[in-house]
mmCIF file of C-alpha atoms (C1' of nucleotides) in Angstrom:
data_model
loop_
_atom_site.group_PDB
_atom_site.id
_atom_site.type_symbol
_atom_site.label_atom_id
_atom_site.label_comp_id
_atom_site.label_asym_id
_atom_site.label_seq_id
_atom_site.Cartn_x
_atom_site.Cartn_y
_atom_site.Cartn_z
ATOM 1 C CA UNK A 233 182.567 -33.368 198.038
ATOM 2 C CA UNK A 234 184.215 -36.636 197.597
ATOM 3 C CA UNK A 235 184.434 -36.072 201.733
ATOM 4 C CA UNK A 236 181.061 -35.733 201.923
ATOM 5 C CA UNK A 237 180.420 -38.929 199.829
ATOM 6 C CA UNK A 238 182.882 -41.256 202.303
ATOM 7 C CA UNK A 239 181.321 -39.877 205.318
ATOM 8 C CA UNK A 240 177.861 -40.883 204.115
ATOM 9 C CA UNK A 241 178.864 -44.257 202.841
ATOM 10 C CA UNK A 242 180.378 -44.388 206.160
ATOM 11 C CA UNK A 243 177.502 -43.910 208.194
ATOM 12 C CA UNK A 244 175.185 -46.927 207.474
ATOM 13 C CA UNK A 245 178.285 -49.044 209.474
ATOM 14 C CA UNK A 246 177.857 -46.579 212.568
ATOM 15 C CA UNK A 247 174.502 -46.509 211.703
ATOM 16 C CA UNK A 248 173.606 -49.812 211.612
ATOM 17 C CA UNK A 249 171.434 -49.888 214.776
ATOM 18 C CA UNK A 250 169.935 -46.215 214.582
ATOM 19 C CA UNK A 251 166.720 -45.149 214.277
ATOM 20 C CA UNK A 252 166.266 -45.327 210.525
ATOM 21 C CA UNK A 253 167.895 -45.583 207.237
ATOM 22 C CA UNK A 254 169.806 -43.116 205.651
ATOM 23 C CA UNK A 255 167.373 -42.254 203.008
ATOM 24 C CA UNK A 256 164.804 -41.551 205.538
ATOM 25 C CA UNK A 257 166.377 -39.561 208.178
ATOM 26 C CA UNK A 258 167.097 -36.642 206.499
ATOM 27 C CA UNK A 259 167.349 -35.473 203.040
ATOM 28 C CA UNK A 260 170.690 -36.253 200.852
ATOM 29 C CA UNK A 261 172.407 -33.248 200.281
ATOM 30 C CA UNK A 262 173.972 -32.579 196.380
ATOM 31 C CA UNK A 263 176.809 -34.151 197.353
ATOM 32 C CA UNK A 264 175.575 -37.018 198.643
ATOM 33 C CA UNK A 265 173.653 -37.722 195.634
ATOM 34 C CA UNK A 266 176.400 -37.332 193.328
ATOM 35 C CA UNK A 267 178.479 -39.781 194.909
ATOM 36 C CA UNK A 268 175.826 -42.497 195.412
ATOM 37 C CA UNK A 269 174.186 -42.305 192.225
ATOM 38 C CA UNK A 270 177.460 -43.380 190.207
ATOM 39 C CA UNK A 271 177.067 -47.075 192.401
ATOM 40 C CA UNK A 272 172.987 -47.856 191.425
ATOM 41 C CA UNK A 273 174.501 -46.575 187.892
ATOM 42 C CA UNK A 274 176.538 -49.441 187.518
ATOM 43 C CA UNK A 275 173.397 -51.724 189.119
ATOM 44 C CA UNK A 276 170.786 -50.725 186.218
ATOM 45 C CA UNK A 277 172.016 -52.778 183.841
ATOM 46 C CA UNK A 278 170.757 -56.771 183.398
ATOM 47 C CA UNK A 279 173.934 -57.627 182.777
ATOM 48 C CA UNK A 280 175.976 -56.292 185.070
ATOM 49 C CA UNK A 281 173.174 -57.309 187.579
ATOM 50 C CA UNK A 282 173.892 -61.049 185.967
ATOM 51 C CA UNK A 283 177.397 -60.817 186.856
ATOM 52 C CA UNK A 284 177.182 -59.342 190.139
ATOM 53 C CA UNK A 285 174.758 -62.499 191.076
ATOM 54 C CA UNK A 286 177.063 -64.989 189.191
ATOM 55 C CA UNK A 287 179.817 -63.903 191.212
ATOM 56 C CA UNK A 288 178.362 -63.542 194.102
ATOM 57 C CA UNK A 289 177.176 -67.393 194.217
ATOM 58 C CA UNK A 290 180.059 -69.078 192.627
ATOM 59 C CA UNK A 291 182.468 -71.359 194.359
ATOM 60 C CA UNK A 292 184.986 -69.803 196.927
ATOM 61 C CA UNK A 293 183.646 -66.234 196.096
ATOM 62 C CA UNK A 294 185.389 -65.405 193.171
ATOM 63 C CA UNK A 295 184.890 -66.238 189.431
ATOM 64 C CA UNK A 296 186.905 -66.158 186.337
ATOM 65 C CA UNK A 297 186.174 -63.870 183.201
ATOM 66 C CA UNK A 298 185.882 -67.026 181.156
ATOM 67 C CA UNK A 299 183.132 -68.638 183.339
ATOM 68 C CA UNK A 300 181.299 -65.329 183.449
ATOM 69 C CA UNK A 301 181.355 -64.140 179.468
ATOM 70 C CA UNK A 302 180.051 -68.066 178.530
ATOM 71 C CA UNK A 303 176.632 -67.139 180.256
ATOM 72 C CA UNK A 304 175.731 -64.780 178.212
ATOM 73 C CA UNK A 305 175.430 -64.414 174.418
ATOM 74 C CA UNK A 306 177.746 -61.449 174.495
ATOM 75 C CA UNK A 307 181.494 -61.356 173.591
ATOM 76 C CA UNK A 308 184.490 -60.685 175.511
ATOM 77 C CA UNK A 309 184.622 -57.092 174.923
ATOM 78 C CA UNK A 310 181.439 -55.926 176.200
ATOM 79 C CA UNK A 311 181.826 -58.319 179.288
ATOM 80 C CA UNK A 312 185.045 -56.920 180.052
ATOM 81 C CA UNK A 313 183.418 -53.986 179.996
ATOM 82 C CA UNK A 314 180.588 -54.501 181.853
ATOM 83 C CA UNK A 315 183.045 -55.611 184.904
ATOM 84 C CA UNK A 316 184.990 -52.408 184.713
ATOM 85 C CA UNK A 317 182.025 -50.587 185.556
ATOM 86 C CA UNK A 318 181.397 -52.658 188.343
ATOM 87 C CA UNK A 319 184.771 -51.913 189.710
ATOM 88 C CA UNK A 320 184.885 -48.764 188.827
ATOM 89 C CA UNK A 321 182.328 -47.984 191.005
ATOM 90 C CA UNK A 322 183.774 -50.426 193.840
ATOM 91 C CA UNK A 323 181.425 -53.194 193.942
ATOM 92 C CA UNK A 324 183.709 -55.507 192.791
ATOM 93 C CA UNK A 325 187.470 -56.214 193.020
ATOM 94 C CA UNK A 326 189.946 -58.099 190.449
ATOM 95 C CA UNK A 327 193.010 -59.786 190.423
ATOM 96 C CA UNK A 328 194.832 -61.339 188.049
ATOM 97 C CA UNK A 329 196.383 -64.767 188.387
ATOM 98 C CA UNK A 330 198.735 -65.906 185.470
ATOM 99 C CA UNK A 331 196.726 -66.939 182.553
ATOM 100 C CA UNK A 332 193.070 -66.003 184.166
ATOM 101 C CA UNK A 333 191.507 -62.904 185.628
ATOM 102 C CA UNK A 334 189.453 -63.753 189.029
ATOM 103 C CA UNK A 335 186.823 -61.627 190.153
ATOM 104 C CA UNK A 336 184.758 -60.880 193.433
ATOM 105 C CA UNK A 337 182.462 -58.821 195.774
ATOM 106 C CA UNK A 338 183.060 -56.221 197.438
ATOM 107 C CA UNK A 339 180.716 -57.110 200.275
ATOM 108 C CA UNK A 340 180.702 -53.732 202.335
ATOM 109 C CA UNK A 341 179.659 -51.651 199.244
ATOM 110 C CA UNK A 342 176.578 -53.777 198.921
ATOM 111 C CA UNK A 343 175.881 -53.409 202.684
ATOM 112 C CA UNK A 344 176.246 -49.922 202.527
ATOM 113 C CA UNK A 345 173.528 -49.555 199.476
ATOM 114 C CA UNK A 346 171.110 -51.961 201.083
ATOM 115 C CA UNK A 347 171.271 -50.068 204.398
ATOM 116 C CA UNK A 348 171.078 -46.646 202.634
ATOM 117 C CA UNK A 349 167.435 -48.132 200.935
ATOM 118 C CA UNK A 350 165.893 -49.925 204.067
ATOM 119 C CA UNK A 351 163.165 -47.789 204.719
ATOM 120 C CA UNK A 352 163.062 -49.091 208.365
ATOM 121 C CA UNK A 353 160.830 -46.367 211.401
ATOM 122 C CA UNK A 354 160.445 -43.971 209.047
ATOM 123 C CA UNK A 355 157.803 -45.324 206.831
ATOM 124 C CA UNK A 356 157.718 -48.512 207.237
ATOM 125 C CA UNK A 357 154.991 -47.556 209.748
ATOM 126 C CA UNK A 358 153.251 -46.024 206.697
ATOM 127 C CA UNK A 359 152.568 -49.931 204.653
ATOM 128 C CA UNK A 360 154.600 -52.635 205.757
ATOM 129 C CA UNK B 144 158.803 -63.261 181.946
ATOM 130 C CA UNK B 145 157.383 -60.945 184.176
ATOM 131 C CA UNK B 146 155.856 -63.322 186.037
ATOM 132 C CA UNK B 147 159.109 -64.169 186.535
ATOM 133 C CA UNK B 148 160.247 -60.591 187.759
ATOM 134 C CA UNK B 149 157.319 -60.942 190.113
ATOM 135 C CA UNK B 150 157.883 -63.743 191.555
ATOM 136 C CA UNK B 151 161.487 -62.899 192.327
ATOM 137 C CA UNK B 152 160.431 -59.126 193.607
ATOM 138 C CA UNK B 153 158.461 -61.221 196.219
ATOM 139 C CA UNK B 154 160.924 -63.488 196.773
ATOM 140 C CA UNK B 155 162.290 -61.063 199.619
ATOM 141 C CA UNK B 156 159.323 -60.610 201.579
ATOM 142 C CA UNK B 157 159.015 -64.458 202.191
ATOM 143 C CA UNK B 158 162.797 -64.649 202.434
ATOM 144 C CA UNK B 159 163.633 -62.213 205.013
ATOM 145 C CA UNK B 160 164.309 -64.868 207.520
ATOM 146 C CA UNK B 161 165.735 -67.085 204.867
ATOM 147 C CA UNK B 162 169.771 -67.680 205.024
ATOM 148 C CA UNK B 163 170.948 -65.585 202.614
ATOM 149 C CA UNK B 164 170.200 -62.625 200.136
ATOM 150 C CA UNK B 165 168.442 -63.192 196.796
ATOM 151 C CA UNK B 166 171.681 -62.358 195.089
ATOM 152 C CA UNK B 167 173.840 -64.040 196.876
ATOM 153 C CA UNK B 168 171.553 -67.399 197.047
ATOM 154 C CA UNK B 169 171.784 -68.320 193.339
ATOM 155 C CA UNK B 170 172.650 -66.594 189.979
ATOM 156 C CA UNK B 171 170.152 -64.303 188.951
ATOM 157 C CA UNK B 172 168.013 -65.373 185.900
ATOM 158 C CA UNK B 173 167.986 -63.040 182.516
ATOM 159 C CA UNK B 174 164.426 -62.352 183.166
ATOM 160 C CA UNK B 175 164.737 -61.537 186.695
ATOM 161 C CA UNK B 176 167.596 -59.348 185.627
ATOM 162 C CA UNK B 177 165.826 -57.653 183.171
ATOM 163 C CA UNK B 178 162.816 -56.927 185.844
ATOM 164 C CA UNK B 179 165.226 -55.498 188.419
ATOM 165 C CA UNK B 180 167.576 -53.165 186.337
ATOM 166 C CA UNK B 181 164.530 -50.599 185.730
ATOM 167 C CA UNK B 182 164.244 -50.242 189.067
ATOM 168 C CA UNK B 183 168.089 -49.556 189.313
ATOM 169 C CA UNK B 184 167.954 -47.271 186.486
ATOM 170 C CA UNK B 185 165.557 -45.370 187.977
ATOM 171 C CA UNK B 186 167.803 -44.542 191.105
ATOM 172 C CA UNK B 187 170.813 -44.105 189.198
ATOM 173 C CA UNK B 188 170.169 -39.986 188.981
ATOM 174 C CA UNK B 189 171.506 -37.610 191.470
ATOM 175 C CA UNK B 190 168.537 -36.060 191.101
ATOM 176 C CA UNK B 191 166.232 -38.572 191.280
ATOM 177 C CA UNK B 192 167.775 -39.758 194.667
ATOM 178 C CA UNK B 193 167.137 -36.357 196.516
ATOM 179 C CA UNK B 194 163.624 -36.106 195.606
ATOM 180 C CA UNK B 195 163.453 -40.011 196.875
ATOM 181 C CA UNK B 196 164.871 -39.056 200.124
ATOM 182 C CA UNK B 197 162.758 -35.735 200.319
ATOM 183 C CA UNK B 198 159.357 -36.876 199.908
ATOM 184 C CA UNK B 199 160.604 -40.100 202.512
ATOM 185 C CA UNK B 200 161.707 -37.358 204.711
ATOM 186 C CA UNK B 201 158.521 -35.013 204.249
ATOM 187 C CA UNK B 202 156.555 -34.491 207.057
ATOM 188 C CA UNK B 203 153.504 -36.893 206.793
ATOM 189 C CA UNK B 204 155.331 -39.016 204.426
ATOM 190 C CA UNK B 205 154.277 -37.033 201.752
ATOM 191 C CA UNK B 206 155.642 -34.255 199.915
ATOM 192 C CA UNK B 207 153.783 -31.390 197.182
ATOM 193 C CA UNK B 208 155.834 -30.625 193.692
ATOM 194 C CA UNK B 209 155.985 -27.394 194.975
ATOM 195 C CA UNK B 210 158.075 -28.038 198.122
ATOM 196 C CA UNK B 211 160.295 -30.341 195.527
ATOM 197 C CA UNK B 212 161.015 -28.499 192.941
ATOM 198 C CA UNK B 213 161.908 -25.724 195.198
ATOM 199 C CA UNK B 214 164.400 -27.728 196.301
ATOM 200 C CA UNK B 215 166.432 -27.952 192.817
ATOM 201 C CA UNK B 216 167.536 -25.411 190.612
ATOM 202 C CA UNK B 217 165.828 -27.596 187.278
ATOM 203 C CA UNK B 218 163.051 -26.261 186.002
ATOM 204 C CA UNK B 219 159.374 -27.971 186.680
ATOM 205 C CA UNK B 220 159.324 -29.964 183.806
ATOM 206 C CA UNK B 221 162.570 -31.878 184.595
ATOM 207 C CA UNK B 222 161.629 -32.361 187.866
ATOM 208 C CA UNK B 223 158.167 -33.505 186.843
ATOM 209 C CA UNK B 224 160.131 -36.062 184.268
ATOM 210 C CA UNK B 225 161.887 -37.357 187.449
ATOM 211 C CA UNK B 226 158.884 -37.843 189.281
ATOM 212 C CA UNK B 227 157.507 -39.586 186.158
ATOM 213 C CA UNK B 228 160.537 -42.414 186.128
ATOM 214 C CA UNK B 229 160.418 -42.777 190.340
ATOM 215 C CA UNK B 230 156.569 -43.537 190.171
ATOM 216 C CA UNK B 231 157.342 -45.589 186.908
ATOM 217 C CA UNK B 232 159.464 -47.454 188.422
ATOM 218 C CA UNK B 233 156.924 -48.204 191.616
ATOM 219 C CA UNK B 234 158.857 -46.313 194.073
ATOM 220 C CA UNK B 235 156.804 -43.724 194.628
ATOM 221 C CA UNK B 236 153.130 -43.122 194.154
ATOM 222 C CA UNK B 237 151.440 -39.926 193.884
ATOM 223 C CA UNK B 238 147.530 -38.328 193.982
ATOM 224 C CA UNK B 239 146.147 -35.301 193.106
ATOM 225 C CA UNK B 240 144.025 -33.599 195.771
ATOM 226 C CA UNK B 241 143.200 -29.733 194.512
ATOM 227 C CA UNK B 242 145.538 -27.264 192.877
ATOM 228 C CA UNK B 243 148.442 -29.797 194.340
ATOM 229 C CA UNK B 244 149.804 -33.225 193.366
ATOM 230 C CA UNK B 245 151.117 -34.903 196.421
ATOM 231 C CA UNK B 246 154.246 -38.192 196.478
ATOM 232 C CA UNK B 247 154.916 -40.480 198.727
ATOM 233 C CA UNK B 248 157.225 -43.175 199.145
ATOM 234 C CA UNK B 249 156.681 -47.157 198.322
ATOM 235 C CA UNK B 250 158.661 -48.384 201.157
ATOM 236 C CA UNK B 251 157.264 -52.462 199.651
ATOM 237 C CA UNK B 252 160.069 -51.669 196.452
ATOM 238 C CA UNK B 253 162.528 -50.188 198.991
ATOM 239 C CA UNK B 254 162.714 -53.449 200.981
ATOM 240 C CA UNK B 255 162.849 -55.517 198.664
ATOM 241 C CA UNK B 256 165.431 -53.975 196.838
ATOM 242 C CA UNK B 257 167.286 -53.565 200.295
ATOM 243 C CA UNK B 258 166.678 -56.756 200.689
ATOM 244 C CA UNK B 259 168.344 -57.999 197.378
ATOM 245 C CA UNK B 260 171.513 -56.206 198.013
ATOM 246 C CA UNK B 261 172.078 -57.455 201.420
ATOM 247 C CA UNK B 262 174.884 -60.043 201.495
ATOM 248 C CA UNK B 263 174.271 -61.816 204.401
ATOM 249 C CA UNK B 264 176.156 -64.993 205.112
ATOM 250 C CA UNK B 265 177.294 -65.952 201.733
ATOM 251 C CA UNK B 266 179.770 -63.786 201.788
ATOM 252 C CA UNK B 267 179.516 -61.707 204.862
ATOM 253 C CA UNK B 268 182.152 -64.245 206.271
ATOM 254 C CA UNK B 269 184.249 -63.016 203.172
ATOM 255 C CA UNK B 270 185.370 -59.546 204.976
ATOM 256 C CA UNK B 271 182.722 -57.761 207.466
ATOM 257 C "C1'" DT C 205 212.151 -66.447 169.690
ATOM 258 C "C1'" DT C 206 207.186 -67.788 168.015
ATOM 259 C "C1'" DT C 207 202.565 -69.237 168.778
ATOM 260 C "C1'" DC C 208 198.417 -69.694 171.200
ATOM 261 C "C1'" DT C 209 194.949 -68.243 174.571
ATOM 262 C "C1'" DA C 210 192.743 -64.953 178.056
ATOM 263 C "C1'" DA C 211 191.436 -60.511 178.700
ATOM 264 C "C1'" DT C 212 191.431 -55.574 177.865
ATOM 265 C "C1'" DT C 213 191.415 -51.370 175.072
ATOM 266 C "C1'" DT C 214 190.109 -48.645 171.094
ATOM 267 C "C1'" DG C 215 187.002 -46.680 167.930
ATOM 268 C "C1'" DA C 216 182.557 -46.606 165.861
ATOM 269 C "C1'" DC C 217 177.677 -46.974 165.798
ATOM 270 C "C1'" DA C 218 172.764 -46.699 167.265
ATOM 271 C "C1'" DC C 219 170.047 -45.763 170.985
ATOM 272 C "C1'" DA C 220 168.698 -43.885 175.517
ATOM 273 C "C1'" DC C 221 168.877 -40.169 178.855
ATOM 274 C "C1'" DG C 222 168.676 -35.382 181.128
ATOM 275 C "C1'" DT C 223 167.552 -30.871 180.327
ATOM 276 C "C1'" DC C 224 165.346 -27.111 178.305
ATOM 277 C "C1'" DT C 225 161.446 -24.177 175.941
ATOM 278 C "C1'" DA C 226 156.915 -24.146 174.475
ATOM 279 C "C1'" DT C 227 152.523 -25.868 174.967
ATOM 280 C "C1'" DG C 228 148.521 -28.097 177.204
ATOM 281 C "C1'" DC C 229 145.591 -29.455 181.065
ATOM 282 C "C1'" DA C 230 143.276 -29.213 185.710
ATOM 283 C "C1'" DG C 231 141.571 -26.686 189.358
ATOM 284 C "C1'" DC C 232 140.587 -22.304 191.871
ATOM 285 C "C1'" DA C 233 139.175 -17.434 191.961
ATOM 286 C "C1'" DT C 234 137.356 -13.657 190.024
ATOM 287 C "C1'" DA D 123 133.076 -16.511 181.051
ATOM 288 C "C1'" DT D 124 138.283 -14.978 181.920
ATOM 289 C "C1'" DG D 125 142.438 -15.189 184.209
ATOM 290 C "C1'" DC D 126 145.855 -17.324 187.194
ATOM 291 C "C1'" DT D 127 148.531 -21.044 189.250
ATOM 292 C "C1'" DG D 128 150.368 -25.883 189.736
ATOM 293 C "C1'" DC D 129 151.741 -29.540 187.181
ATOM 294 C "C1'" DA D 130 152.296 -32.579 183.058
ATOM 295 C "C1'" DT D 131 153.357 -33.351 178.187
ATOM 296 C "C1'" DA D 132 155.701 -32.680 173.548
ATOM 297 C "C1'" DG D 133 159.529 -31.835 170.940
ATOM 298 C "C1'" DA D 134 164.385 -30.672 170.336
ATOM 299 C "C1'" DC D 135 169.156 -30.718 171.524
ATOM 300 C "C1'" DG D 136 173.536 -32.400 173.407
ATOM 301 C "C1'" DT D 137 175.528 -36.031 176.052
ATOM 302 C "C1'" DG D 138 176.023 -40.690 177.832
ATOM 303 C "C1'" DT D 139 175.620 -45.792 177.287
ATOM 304 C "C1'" DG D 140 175.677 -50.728 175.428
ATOM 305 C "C1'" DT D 141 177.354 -53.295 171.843
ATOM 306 C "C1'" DC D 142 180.471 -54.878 168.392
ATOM 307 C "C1'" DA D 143 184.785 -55.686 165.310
ATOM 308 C "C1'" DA D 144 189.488 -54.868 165.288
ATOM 309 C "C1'" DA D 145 193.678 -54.178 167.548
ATOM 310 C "C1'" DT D 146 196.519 -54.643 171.798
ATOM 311 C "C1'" DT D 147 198.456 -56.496 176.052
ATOM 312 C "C1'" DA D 148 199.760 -60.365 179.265
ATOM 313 C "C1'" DG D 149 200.964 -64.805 180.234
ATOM 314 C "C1'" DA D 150 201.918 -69.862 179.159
ATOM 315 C "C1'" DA D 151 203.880 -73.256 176.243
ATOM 316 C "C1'" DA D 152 206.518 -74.930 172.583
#
DNA sequence: TTTCTAATTTGACACACGTCTATGCAGCAT
DNA sequence: ATGCTGCATAGACGTGTGTCAAATTAGAAA
């Protein structure tokens, strides 16, 4: 099942220029589900969607744990936490360089999620 | 605040020719955070994501609870409860016509979602 | 070594979530 | 009216999650 999962993250890359999204071809099976769900898991939280941006937009990519736990009134702990989720479920990477911990995006796992929602043919004929 | 989450939920329509993804353009704000997460949460099931992708794939963009909760092996109320935190969540919208209550898919909260998570140029020169 | 700082891990707590059974409601057909 | 079916709601139960204080690890500097 974890297969199944790869293969379907897979396809949004070979995908990219198909005929629809993911989501509205055809139906996710089980196992599709249960390997996508853990990733929009680790998105539904303000925080880690904080981090994620903060990230995202700071200088050369990556950011430090020390720049990203004094935006927010929380302490260390829960921050550190917060990121392991995130990396946990692949959407960001870590290494550590002596003193400091640098963090930063993993840019195809982000791709593959925003491919997997883009409702594109298949009803976006329906609204708009 | 949710004026806030509004204004950044719309931010994607006017954007989508803009030069880089919400996320990825400048930190996310608490409040904008705050807005978003819900609708994270609410995809962050297993379950929740195959009755997404059914009723997108549904003949006539539409789908009846019957033909859904067929599909599961939960019993009506859960999948009811699902329903309940998809439409909650403005991703899917549903009307009674008769004995049966009919879904369909928002593809508007789709995009923009889609939208958010795609990481264009900032850091789609980081790796592919 | 020792000390200091950065970051993580552990354990505990309150709260939220997913699922079920039981019940209630809306519409159709007798 | 009564009964039946499709679906939603209410309440309960076990599990998962976000947060913190306290302890631990890793590295730099003295």
């Amino acid at each position: 099942m974890s297969k199944k999962g790869l293969s379907l993250l897979d396809v949004s890359e070979a995908d990219a220029g198909a005929c629809c999204a993911p989501l509205a071809c055809e139906p996710l099976t089980a196992g599709e589900a249960e390997d996508l769900a853990p990733l929009f898991k680790a998105l539904a939280d303000p925080v880690r969607l904080r981090l994620l941006s903060l990230i995202a937009c700071h200088d050369g990519g990556e950011a430090c744990v020390c720049d990203l736990t004094s935006a927010f009134e929380l302490t260390a702990p829960t921050i550190s936490h917060h990121l392991k989720v995130l990396k946990q479920a692949g959407l960001i990477d870590s290494e550590r360089r002596g003193t400091w911990v640098y963090y930063w995006i993993n840019p195809t796992a982000l791709t593959r999620l925003s491919a997997l929602l883009r409702p594109r043919h298949a009803f976006g004929a329906v609204e708009g």
